[in-house]
Short mmCIF file of C-alpha atoms and ligand atoms in Angstrom, two decimals:
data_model
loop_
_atom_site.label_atom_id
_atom_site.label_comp_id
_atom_site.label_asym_id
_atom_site.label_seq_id
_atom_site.Cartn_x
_atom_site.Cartn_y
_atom_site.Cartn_z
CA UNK A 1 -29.95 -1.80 -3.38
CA UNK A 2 -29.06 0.23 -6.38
CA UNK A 3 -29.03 -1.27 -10.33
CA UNK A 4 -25.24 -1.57 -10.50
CA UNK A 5 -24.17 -4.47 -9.42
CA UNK A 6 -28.01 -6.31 -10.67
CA UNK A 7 -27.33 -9.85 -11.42
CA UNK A 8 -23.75 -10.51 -9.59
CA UNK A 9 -24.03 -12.83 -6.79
CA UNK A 10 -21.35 -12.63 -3.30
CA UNK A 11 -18.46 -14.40 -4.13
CA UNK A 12 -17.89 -17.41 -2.68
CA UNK A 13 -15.36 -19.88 -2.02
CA UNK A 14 -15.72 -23.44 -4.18
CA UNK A 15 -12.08 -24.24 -4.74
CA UNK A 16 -9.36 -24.80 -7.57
CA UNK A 17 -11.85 -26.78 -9.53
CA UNK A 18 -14.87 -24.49 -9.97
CA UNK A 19 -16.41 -23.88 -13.11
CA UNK A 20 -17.97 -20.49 -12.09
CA UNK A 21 -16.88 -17.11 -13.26
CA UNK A 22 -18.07 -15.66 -10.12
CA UNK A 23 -16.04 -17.46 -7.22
CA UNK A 24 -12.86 -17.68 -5.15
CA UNK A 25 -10.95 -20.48 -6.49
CA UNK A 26 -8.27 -19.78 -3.44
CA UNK A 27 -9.00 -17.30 -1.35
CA UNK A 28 -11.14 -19.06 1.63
CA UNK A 29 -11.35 -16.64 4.58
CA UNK A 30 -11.97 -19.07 7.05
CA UNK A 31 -9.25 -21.66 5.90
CA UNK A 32 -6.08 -21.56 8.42
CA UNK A 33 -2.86 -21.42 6.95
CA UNK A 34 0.20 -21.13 9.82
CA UNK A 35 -2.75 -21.34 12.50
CA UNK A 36 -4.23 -17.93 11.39
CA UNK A 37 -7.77 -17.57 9.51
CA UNK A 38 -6.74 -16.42 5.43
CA UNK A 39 -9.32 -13.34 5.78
CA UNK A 40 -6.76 -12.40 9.04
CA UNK A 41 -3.70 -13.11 7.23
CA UNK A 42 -4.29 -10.98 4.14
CA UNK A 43 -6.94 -8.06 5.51
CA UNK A 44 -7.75 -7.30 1.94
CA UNK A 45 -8.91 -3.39 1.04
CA UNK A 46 -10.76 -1.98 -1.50
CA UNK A 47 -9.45 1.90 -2.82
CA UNK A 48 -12.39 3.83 -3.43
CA UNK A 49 -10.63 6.02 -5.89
CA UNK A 50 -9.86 3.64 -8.65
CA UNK A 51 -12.51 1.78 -8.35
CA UNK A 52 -15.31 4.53 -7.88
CA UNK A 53 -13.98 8.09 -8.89
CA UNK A 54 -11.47 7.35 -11.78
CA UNK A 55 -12.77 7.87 -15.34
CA UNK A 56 -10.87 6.02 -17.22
CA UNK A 57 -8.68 8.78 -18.71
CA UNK A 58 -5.26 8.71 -20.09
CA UNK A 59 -2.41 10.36 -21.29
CA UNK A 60 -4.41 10.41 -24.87
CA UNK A 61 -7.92 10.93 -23.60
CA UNK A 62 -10.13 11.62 -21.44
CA UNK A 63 -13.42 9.45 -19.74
CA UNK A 64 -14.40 6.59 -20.91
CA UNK A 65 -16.65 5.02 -17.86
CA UNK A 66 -20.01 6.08 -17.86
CA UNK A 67 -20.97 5.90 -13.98
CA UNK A 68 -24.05 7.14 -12.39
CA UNK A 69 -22.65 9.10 -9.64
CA UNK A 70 -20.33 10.73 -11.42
CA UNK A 71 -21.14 14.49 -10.33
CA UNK A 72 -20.03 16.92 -8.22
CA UNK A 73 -23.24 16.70 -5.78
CA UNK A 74 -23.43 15.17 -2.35
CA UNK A 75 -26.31 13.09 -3.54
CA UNK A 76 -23.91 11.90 -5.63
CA UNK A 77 -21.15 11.16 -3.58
CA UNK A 78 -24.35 9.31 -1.01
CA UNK A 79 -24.73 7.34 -4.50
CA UNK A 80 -21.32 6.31 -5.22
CA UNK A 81 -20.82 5.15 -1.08
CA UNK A 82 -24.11 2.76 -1.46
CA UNK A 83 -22.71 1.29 -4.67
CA UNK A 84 -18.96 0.98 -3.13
CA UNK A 85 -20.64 -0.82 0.14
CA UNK A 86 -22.65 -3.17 -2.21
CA UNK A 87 -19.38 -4.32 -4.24
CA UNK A 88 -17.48 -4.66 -0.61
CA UNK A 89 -20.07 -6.73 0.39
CA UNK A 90 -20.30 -8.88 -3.00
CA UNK A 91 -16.27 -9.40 -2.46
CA UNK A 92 -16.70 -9.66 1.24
CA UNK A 93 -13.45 -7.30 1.54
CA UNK A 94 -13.05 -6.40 5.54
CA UNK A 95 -11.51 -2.81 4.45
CA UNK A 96 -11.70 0.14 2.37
CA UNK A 97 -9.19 3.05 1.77
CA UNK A 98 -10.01 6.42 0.54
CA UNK A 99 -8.94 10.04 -0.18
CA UNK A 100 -11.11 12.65 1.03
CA UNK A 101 -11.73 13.76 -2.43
CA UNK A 102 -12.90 10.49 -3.55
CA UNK A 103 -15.53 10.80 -1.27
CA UNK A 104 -16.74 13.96 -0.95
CA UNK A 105 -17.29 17.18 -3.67
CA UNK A 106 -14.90 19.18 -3.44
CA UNK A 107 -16.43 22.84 -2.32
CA UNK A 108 -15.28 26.25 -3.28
CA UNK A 109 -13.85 27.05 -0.05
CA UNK A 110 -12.11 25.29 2.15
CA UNK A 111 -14.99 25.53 4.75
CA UNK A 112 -17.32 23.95 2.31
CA UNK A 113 -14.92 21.08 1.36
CA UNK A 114 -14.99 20.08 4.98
CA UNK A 115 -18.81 20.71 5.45
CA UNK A 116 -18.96 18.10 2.62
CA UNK A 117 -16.33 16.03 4.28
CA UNK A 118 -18.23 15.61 7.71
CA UNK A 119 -21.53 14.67 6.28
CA UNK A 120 -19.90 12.04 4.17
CA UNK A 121 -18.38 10.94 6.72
CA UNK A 122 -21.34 10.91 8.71
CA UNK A 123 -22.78 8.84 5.97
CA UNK A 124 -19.66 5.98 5.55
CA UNK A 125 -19.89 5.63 9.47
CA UNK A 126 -23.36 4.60 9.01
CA UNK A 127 -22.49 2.12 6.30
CA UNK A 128 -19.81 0.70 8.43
CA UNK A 129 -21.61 0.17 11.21
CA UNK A 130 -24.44 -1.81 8.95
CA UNK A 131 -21.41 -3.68 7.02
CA UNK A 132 -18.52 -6.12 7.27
CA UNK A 133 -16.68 -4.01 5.73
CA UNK A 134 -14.17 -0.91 8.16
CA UNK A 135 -11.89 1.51 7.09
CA UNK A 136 -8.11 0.48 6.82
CA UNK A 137 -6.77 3.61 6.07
CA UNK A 138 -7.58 7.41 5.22
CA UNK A 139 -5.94 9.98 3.38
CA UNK A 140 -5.83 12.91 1.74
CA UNK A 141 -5.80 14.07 -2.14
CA UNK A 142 -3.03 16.72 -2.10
CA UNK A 143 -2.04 16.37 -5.66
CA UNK A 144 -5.02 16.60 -8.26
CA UNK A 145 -6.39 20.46 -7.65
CA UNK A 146 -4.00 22.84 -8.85
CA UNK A 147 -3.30 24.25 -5.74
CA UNK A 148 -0.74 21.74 -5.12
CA UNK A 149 1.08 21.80 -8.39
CA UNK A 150 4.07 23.07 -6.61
CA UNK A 151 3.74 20.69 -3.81
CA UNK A 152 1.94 20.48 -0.33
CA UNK A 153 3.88 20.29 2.92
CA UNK A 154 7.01 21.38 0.20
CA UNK A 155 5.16 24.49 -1.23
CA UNK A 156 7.32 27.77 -1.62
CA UNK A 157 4.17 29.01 -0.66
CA UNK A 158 3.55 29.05 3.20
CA UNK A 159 -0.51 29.38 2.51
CA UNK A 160 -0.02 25.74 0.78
CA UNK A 161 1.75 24.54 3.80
CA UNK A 162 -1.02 25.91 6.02
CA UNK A 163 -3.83 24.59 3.61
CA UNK A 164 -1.91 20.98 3.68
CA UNK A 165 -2.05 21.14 7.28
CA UNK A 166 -5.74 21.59 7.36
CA UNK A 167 -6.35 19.28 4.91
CA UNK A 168 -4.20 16.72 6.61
CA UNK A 169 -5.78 17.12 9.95
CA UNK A 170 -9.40 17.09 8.45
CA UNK A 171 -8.76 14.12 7.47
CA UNK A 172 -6.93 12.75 10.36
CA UNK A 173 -10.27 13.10 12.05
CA UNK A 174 -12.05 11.71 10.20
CA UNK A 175 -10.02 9.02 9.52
CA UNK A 176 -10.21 8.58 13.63
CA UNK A 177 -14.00 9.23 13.71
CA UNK A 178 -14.31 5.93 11.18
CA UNK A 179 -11.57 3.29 13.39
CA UNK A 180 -9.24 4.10 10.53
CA UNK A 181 -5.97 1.60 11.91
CA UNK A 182 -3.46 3.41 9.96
CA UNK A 183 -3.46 7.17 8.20
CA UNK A 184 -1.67 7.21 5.12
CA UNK A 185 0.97 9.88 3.80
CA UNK A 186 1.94 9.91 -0.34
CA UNK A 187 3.62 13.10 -1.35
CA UNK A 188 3.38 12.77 -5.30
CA UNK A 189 3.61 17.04 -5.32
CA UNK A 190 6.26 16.59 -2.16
CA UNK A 191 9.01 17.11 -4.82
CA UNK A 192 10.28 18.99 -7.67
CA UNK A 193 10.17 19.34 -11.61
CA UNK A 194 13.32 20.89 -11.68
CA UNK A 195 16.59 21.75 -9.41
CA UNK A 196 16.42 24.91 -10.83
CA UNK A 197 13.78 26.62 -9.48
CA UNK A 198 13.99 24.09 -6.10
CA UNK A 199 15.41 24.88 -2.24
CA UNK A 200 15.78 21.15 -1.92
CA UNK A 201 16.90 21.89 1.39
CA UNK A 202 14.16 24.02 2.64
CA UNK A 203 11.44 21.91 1.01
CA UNK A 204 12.97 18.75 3.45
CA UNK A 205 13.01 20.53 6.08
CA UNK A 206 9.44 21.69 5.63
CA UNK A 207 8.38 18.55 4.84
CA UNK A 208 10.23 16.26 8.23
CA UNK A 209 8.48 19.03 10.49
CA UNK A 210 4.99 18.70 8.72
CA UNK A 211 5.49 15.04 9.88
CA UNK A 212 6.64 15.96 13.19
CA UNK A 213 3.19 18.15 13.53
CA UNK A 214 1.32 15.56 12.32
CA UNK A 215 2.47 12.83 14.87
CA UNK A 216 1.89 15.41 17.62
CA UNK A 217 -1.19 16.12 16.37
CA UNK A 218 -2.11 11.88 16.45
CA UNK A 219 -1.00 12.01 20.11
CA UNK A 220 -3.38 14.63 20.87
CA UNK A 221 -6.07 13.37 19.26
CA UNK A 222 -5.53 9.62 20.48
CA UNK A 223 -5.36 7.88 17.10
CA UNK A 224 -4.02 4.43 17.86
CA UNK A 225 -3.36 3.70 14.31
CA UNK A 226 -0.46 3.67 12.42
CA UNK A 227 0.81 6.69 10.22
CA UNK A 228 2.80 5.28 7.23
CA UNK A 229 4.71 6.95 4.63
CA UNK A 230 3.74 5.61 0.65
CA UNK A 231 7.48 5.68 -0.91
CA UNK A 232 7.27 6.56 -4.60
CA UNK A 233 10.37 8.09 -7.24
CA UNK A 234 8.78 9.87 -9.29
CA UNK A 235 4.98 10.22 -11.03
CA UNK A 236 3.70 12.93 -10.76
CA UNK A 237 6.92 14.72 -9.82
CA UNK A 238 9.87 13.97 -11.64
CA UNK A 239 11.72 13.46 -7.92
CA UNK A 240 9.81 12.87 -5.00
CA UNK A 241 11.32 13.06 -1.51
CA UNK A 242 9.49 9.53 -0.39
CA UNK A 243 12.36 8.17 -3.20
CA UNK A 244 11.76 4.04 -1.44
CA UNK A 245 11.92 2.43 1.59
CA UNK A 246 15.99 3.06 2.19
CA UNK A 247 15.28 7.00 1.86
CA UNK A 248 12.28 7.38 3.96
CA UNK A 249 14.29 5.96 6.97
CA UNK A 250 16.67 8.24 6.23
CA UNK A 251 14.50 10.46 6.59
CA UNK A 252 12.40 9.55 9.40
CA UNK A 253 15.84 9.25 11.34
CA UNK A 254 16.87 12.53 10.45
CA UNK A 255 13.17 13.97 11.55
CA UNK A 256 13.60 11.75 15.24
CA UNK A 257 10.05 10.13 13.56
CA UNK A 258 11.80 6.42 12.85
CA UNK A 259 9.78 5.01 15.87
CA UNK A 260 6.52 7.08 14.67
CA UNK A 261 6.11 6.12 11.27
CA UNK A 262 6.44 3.23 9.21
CA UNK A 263 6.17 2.01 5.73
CA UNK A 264 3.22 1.41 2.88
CA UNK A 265 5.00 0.07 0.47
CA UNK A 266 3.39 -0.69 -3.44
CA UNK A 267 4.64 -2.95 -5.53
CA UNK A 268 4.69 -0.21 -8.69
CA UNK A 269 6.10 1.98 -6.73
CA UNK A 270 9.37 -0.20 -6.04
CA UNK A 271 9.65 -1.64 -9.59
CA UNK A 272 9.44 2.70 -10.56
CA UNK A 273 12.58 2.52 -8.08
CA UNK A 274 14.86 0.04 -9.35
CA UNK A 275 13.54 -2.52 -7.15
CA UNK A 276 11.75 -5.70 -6.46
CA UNK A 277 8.47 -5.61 -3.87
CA UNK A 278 10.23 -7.99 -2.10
CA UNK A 279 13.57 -6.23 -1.71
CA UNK A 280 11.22 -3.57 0.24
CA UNK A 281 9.18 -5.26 2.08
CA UNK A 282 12.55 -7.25 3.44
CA UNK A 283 14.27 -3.58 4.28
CA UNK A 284 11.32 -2.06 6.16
CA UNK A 285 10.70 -5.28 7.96
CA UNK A 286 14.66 -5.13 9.01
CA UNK A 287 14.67 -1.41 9.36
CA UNK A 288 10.94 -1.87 11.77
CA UNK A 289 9.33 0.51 9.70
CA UNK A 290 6.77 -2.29 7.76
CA UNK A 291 3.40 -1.27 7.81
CA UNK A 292 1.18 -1.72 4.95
CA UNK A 293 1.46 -3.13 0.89
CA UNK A 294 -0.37 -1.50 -1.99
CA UNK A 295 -0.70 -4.47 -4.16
CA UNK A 296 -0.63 -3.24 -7.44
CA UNK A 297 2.10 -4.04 -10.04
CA UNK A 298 3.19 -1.68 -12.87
CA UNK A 299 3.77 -2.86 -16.56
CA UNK A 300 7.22 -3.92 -17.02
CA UNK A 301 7.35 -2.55 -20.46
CA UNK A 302 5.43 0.67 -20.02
CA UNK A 303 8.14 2.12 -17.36
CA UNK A 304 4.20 3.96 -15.72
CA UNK A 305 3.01 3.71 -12.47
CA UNK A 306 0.06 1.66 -14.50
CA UNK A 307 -1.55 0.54 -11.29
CA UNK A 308 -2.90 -3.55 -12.37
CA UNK A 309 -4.37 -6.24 -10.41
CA UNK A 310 -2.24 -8.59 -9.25
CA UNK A 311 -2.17 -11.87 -11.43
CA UNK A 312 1.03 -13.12 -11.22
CA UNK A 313 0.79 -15.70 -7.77
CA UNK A 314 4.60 -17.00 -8.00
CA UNK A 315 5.85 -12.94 -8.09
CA UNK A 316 3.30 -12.38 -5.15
CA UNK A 317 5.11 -15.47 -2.85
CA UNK A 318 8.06 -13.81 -2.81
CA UNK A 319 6.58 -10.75 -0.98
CA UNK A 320 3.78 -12.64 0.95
CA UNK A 321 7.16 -14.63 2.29
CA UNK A 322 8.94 -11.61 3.17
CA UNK A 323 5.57 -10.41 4.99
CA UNK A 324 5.42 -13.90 6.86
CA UNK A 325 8.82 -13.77 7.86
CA UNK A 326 8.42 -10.33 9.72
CA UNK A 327 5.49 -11.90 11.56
CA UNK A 328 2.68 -10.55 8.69
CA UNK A 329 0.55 -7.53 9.54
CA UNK A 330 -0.44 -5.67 12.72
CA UNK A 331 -2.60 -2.49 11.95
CA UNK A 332 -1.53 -2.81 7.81
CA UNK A 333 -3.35 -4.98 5.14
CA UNK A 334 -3.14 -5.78 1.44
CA UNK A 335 -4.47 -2.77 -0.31
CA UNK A 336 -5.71 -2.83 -4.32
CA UNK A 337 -4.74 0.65 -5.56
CA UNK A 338 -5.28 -0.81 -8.78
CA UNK A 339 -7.83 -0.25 -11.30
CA UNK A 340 -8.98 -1.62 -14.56
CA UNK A 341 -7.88 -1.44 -17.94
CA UNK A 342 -9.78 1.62 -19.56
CA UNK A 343 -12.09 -0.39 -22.07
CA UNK A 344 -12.96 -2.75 -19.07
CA UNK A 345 -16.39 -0.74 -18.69
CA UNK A 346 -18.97 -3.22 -16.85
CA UNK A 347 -19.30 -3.64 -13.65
CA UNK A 348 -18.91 -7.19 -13.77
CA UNK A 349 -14.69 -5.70 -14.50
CA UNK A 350 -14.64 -4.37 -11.22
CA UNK A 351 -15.57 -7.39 -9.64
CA UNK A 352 -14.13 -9.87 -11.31
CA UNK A 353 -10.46 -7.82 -11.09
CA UNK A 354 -10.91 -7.57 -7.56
CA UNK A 355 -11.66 -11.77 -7.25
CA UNK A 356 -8.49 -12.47 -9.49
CA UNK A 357 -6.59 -10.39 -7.19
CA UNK A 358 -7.72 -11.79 -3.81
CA UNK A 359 -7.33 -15.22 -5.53
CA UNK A 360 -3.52 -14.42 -6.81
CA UNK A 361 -2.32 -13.42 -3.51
CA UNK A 362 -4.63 -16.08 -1.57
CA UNK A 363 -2.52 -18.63 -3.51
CA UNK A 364 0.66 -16.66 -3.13
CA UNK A 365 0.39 -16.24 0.39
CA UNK A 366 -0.78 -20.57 0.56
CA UNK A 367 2.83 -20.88 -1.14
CA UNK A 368 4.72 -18.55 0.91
CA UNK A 369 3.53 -20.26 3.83
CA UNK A 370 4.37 -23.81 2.97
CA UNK A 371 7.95 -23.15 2.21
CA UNK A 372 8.07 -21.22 5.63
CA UNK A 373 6.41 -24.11 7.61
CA UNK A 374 8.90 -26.82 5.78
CA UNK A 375 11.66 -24.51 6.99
CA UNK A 376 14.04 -25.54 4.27
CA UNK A 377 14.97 -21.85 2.89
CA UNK A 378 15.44 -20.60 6.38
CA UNK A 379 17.45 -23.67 7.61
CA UNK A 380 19.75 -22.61 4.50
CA UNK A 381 19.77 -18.94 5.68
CA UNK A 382 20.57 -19.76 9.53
CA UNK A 383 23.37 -22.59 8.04
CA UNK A 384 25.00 -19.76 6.09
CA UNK A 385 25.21 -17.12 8.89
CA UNK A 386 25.80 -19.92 11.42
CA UNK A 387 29.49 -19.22 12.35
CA UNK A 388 28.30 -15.81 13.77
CA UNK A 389 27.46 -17.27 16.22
CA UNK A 390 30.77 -17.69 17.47
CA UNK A 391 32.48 -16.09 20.13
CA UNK A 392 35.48 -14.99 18.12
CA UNK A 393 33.19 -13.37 15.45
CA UNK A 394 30.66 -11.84 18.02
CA UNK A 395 33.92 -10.54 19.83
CA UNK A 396 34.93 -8.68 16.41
CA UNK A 397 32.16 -7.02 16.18
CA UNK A 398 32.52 -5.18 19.57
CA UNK A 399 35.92 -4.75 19.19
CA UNK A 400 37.81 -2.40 16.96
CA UNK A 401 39.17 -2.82 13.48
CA UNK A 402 42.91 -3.53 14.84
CA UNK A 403 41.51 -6.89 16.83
CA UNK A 404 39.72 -7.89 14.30
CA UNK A 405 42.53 -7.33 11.62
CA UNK A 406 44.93 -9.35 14.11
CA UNK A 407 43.16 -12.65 13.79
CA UNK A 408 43.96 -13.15 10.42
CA UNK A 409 48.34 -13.70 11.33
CA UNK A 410 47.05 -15.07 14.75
CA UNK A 411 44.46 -17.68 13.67
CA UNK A 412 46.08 -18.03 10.34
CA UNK A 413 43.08 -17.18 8.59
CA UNK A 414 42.30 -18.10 4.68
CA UNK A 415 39.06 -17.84 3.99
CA UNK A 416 37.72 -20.46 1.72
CA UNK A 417 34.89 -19.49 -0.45
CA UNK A 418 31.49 -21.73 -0.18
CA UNK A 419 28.52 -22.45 -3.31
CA UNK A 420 25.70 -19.19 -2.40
CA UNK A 421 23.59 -22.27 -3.66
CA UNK A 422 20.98 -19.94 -5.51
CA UNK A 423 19.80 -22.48 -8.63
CA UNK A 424 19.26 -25.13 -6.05
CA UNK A 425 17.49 -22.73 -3.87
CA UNK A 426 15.44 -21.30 -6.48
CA UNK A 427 14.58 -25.13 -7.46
CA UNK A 428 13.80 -25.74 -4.01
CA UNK A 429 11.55 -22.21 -4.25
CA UNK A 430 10.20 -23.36 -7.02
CA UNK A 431 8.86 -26.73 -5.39
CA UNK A 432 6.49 -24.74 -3.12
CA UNK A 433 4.81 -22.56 -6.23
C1 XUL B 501 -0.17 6.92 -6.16
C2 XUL B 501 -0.63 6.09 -5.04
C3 XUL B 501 -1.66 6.68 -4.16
C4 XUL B 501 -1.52 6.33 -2.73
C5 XUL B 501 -2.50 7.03 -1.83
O1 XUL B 501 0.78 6.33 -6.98
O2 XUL B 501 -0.19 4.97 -4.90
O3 XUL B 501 -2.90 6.30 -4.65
O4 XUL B 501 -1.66 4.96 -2.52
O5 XUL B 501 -2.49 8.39 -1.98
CO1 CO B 502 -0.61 3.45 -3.55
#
């Protein structure tokens, strides 16, 4: 055991009422909800890099956590793994996600980043298999070193493309080598500052076959997990590719990849796009491209990608709903790429962030699941689409636009309009929260 976490007991479960700083209040991993154990339902992650390798900085300054394996040593990194296993077992989290440079120094070649690499991973593959706690998914840093200012997969430099591609597949592996059930893709650098110096054209077309190679190269290897696309807008780029949920299918159809890959989708991330969490979750689903959710929300004020716990339960239902309704996860999980507020320096923060959060969307996902079982917003939905079901309107819709036009003189059609019904569904929403 190291010092960190001295003094903080596992978390437990003791219900709404509890007194105790240190307990779930909701989340109860074994409690069934819709016949499916909570801890199964949710698969709650841990990110390594906001949790364990970000400083604190911002815009205005620089560090402010003091942590003792900060350092660009592999002792180090050891140090930093023992302390992230000891706060995934205090939570009792089944997953973690990381970067390969959250994990590992980065060396001064590329051969001596992936030395590093493999014996870290040697090391978190010995932690797994002495802990609850497995990988969800890997990934790779290709936007903090400066050889990816001008993007990865997108670079006008070939050398970049061919670095990305051994960065991507290093970390393929060893996202295999782990049970990794998904490998994640986020191009912040797959993108452009301005038009002006951009081959938008070239840089997509770089960028669908990097995807092609690397679900060839998934094949080959026999990785069974998913690979999902993160869609972002903008931050760090000021355009990114991966715009939201509606563009990467685009994209993915326009690659052949839209049976391939599928969708994480963050909840800062949409609001940075115009839209709710919800709103993507509900596209993917329709689209089949749902994987995975990033649970973090951004400011509303701030207009950043400012990367908060969740703490918000009756904005959570909405998307825990939405993920119910497509039949919840398969390889995916609830991921918390968020971090703590700058001046939240102990490490009781960490924890205690990490409890609100499972207890937010434990309570969410208790909500989103009542109002599913009662069936009341769905019996609305089917009412409203019911006529459909017709013969005359399935008939339209494989016949042409003349047929369809001629029922109107023949039927003597005059459509009469009908309530949507939204305040009395959003009371009857609001009944379940
Ligand atoms: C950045 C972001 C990333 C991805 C993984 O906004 O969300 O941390 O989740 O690279
Ligand atoms: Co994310």
């Amino acid at each position: 055991m190291t010092e960190f976490f001295k003094g903080i007991p596992a978390i437990r479960y003791e219900g709404p009422d509890s007194q105790t700083e240190y307990a779930f209040r909701h989340y109860n991993p074994d409690e069934l909800v819709m016949g499916k154990r909570m801890e199964d339902h949710l698969r709650f992650a841990v990110a390594y890099w906001h949790s364990f390798a970000w400083p604190g900085g911002d815009p205005f300054g620089g560090q402010t956590f003091e942590r003792p394996w900060f350092g660009d040593t592999i002792a180090l990194a050891k140090l930093k793994a023992d302390v992230a296993f000891e706060m995934f077992d205090i939570l009792g989290v089944p997953f973690y996600c990381f970067h390969d440079a959250d994990v590992r120094p980065e060396g001064a070649t590329f051969a001596e980043s992936k030395r590093h690499l493999d014996e870290m991973v040697d090391y978190l593959e010995a932690k797994q298999a002495s802990h609850k706690t497995q990988l969800l998914w890997g990934t790779a840093n290709m936007t903090s070193h400066r050889r990816w200012m001008s993007g990865a997969a997108t670079n006008p430099d070939p050398d970049v493309y061919a670095y990305a591609a051994a960065t991507v597949k290093a970390n393929l592996d060893a996202t295999h080598r782990l049970g990794g059930q998904n490998y994640v893709l986020w191009g912040g650098r797959e993108g452009y500052e301005t038009l002006q110096n951009t081959d938008l054209g070239a840089e997509r077309a770089h960028a669908g076959r990097f995807l092609q190679q690397v679900v060839e190269y998934k094949h080959k290897i026999g990785f069974k997990g998913a690979i999902l696309i993160e869609p972002k807008p903008q931050e760090p780029s000021k355009h990114q590719y991966d715009y939201d949920v509606a563009t990467v299918y685009g994209f993915l159809k326009e690659f052949g990849l839209e049976r391939e890959v599928k969708t994480n989708i963050e909840q800062g991330h949409a609001i940075l796009a115009g839209h709710s969490f919800e709103h993507e979750i509900a596209l993917a689903a329709s689209l089949g491209i749902f994987g995975s959710i990033d649970i973090n929300r951004n400011d509303y004020q701030s207009g950043w990608d400012t990367d908060q716990f969740p703490n918000n339960h009756p904005e959570k239902a909405l998307a825990f709903y939405e993920i119910q309704r497509a039949g919840g996860f398969t390889t995916g999980g609830t991921n918390f790429d968020a971090k703590v507020r700058r001046q939240s320096l102990d490490p009781a923060d960490l924890i205690l962030a990490h409890v609100g959060g499972m207890d937010t969307c434990a309570r969410a996902l208790k909500c989103a699941a009542a109002m599913l079982e009662s069936d009341e917003l769905e019996a609305n939905r089917r009412a409203r689409y019911a006529r459909w079901e017709t013969p005359a309107a399935k008939a339209m819709l494989s016949g042409g636009l003349e047929a369809a036009a001629a029922r109107v003189t023949a039927e003597g059609l005059e459509p009469q309009p009908k309530s949507g019904r939204q305040e009395r569904l959003e009371n009857l929403w609001n009944k379940y929260i």
